[in-house]
Short mmCIF file of N, CA and C in Angstrom, two decimals:
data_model
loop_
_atom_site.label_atom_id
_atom_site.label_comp_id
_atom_site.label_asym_id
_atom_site.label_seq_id
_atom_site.Cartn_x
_atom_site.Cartn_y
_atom_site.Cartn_z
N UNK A 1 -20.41 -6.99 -18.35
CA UNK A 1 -19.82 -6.18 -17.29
C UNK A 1 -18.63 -6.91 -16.66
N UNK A 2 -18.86 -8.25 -16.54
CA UNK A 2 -17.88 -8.91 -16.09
C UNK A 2 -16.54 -8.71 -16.97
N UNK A 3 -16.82 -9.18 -17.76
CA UNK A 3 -15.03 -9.16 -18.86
C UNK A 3 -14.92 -8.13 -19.21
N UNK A 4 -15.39 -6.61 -19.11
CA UNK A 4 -14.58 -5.40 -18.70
C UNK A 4 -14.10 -5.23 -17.70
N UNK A 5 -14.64 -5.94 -16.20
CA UNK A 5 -13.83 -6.03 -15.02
C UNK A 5 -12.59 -6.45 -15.15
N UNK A 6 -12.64 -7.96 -15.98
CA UNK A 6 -11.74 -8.69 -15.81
C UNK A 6 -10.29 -8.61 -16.63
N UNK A 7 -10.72 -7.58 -17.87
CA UNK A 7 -9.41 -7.26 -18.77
C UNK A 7 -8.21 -6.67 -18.09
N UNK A 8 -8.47 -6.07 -17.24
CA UNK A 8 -7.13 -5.26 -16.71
C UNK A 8 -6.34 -6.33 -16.16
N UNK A 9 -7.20 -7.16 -15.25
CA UNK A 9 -6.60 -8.57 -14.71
C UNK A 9 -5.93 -9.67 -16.12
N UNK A 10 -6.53 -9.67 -17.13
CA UNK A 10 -6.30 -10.58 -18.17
C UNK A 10 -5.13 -9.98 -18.64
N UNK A 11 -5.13 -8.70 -19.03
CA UNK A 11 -3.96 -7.93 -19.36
C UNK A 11 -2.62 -8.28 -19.04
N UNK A 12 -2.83 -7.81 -17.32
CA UNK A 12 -1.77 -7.77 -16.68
C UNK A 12 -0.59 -9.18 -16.04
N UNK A 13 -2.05 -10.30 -16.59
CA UNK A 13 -1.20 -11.54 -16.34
C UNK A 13 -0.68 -11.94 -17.95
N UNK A 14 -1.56 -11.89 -19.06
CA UNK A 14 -1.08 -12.35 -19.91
C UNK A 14 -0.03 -11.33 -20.64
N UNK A 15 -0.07 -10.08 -20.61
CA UNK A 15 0.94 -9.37 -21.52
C UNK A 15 1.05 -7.92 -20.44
N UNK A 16 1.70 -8.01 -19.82
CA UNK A 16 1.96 -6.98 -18.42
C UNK A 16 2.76 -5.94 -19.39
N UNK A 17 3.79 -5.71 -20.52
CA UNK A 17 3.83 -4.97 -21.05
C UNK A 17 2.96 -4.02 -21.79
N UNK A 18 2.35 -5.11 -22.14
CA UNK A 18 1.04 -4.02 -23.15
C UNK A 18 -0.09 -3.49 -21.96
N UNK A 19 -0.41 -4.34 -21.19
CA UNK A 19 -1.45 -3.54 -20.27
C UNK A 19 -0.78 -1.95 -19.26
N UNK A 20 0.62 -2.28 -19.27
CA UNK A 20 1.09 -1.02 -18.59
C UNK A 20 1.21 0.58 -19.56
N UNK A 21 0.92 -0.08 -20.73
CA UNK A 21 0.61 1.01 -21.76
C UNK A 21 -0.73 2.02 -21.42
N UNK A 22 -1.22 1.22 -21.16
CA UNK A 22 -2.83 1.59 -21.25
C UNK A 22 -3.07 2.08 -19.50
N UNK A 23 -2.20 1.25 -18.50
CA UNK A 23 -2.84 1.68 -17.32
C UNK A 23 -1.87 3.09 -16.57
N UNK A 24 -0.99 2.99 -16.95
CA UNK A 24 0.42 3.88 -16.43
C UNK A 24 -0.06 5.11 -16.97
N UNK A 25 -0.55 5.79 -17.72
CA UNK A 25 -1.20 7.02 -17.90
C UNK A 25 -2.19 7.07 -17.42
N UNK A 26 -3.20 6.33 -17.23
CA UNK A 26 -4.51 6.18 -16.38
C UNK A 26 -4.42 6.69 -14.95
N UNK A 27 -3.69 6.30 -14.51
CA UNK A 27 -2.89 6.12 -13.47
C UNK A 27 -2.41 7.67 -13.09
N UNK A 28 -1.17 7.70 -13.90
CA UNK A 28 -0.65 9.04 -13.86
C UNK A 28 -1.51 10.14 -14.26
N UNK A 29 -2.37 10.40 -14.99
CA UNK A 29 -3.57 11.21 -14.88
C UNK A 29 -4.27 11.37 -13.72
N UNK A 30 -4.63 10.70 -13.16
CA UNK A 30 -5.85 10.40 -12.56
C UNK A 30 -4.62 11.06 -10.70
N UNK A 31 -3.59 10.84 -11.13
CA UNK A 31 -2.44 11.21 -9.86
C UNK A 31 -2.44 13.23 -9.57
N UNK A 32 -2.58 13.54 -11.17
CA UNK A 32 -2.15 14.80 -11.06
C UNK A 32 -2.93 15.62 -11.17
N UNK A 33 -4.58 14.98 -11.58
CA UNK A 33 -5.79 15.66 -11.30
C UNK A 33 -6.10 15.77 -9.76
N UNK A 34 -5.70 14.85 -8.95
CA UNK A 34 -5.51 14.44 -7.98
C UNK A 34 -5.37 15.60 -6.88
N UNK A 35 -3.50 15.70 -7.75
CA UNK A 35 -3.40 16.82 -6.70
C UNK A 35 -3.71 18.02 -7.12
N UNK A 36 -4.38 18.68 -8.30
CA UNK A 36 -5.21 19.93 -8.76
C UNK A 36 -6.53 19.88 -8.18
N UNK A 37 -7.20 19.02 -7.97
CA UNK A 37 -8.57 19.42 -7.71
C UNK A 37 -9.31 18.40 -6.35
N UNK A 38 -8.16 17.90 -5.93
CA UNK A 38 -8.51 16.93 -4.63
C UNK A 38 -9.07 15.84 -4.65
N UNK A 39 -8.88 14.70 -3.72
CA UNK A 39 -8.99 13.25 -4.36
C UNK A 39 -10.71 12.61 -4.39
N UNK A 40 -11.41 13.10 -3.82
CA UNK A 40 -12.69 12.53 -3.93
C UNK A 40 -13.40 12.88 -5.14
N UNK A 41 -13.15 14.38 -5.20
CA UNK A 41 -13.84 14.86 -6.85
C UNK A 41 -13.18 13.84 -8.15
N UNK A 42 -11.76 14.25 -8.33
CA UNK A 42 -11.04 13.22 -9.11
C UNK A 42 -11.20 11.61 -9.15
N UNK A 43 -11.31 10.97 -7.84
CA UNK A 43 -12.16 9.68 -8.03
C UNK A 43 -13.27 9.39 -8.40
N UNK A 44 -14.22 10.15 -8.07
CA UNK A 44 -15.53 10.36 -8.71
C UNK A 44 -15.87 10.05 -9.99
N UNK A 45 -15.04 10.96 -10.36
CA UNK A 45 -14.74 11.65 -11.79
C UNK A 45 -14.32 10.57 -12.65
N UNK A 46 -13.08 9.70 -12.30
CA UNK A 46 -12.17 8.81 -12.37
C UNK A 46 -13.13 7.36 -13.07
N UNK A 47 -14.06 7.21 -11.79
CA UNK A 47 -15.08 5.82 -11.40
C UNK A 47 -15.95 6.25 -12.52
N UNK A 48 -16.89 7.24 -12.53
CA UNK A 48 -17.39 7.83 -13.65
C UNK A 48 -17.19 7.22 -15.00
N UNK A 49 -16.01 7.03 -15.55
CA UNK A 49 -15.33 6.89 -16.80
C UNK A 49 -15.53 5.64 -16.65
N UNK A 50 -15.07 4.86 -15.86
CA UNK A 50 -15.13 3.43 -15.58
C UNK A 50 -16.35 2.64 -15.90
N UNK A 51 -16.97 3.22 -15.16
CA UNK A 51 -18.05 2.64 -14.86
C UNK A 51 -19.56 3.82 -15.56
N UNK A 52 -19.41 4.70 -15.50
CA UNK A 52 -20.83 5.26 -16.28
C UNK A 52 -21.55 5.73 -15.33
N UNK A 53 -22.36 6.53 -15.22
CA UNK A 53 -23.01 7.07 -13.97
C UNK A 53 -22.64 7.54 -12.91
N UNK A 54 -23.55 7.66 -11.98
CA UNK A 54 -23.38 7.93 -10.18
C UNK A 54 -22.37 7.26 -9.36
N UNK A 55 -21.16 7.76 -8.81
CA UNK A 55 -20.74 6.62 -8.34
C UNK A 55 -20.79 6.80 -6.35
N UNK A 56 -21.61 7.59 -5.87
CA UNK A 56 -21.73 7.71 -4.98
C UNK A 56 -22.72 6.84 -4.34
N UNK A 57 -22.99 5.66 -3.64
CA UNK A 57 -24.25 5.04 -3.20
C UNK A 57 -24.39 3.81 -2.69
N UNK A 58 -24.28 2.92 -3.80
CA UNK A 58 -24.25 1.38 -3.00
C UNK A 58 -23.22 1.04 -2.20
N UNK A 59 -23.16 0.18 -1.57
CA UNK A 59 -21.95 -0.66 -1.67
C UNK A 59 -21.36 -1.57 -2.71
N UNK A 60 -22.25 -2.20 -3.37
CA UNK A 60 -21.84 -3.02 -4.32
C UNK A 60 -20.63 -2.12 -5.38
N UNK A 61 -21.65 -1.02 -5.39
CA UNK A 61 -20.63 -0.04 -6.44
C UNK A 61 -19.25 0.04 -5.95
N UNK A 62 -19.35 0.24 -4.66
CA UNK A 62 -17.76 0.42 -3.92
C UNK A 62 -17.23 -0.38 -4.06
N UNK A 63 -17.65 -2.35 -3.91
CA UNK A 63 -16.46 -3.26 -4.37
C UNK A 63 -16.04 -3.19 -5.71
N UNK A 64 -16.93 -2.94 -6.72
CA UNK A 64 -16.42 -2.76 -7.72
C UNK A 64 -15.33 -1.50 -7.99
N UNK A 65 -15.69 -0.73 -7.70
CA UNK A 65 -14.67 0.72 -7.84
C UNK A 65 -13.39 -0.21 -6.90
N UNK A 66 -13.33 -0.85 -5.65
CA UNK A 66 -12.14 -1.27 -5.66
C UNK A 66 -11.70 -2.30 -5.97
N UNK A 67 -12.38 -3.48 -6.41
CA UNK A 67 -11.47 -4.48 -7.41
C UNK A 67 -10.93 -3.64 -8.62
N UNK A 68 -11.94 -2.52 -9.63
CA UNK A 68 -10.88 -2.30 -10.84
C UNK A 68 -9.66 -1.49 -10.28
N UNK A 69 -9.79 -0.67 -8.92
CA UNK A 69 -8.53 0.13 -8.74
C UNK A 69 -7.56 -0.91 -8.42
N UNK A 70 -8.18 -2.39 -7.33
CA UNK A 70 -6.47 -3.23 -7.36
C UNK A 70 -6.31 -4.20 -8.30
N UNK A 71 -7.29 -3.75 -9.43
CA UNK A 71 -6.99 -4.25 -10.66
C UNK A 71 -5.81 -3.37 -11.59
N UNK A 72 -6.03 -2.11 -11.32
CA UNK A 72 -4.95 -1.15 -12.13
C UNK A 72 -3.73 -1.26 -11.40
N UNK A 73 -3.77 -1.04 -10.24
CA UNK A 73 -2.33 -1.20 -9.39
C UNK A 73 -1.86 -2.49 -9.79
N UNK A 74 -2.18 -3.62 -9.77
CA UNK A 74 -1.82 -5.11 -10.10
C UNK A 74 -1.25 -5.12 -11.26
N UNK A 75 -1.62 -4.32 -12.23
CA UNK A 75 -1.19 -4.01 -13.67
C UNK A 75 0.06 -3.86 -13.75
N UNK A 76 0.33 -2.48 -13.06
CA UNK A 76 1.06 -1.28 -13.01
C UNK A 76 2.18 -2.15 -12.19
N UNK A 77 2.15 -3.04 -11.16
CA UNK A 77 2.98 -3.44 -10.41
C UNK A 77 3.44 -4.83 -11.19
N UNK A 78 2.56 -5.54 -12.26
CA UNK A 78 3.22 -6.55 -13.41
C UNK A 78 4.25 -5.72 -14.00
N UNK A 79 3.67 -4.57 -14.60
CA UNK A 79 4.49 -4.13 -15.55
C UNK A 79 6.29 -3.36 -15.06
N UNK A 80 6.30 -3.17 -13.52
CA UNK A 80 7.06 -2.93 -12.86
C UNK A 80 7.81 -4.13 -12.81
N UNK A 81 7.62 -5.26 -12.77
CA UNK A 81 8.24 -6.35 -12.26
C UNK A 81 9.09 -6.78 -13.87
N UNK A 82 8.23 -6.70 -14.72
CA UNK A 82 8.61 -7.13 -15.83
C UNK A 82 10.16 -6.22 -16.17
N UNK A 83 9.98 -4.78 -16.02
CA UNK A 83 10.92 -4.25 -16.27
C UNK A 83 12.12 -4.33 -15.22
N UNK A 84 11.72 -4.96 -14.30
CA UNK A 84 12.74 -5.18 -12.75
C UNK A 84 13.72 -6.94 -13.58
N UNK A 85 12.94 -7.08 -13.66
CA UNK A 85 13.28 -8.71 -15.04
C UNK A 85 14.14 -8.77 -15.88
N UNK A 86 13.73 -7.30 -16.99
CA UNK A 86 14.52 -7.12 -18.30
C UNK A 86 15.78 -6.17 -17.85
N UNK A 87 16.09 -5.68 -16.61
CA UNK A 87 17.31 -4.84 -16.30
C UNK A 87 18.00 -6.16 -15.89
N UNK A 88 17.50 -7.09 -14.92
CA UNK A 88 18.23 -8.12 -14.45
C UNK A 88 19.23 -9.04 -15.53
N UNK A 89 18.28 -9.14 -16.69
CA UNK A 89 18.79 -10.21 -17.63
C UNK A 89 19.55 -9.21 -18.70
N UNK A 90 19.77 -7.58 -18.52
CA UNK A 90 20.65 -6.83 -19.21
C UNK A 90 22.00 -6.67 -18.27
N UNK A 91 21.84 -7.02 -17.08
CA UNK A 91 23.03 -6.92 -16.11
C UNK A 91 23.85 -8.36 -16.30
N UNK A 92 22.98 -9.17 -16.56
CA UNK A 92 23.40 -10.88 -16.69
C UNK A 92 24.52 -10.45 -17.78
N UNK A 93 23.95 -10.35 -19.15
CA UNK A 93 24.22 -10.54 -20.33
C UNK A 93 25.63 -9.66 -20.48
N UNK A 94 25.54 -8.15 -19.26
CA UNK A 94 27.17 -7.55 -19.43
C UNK A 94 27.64 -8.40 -18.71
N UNK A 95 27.59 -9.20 -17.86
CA UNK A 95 28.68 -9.85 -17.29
C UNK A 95 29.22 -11.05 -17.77
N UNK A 96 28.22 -12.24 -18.49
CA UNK A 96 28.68 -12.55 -19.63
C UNK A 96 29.54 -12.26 -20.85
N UNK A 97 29.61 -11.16 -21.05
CA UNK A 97 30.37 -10.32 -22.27
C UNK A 97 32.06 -10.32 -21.15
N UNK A 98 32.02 -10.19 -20.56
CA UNK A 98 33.14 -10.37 -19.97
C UNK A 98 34.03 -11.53 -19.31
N UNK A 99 32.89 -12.49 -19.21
CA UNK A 99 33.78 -13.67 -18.62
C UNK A 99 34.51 -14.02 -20.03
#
């Protein structure tokens, strides 16, 4: 259970490209069910997949439902940075072409 927690985290530090593959539709799904059918059903629903079962009850369940969600955002915000990175070093490289 643990190192399914922990992949999104492993992902997103070791290859933030490839994990934004996998979480950026997750994500964006889970956004537009969201606004069709309202956010508690859709989280439910969401945690469900995640995790398997009931997700209404413990608490324990709740830290978990929110470490993997600021586990997906953490992803999603590597994979943002990365591409904030690769525009930077494409802006470098035209201005190079010109000196």
């Amino acid at each position: 259970m643990a190192i399914i927690l922990l992949m999104p985290l492993l992902l997103s530090i070791l290859a933030p490209q490839f994990a934004a593959w996998f979480v950026i539709p997750f994500v964006m799904l889970q956004s537009i069910f969201e606004e069709a059918f309202g956010f508690l059903y859709v989280h439910s629903f969401f945690m469900k997949i995640l995790f398997g079962g009931e997700t209404v009850g413990s608490l324990g369940q709740f830290w978990r439902e929110l470490i993997v969600m600021l586990m997906i955002y953490l992803a999603v915000g590597a994979f943002l940075g990365w591409l904030y990175g690769k525009n930077e070093e494409l802006k470098m490289r035209k201005r190079m072409k010109h000196i």
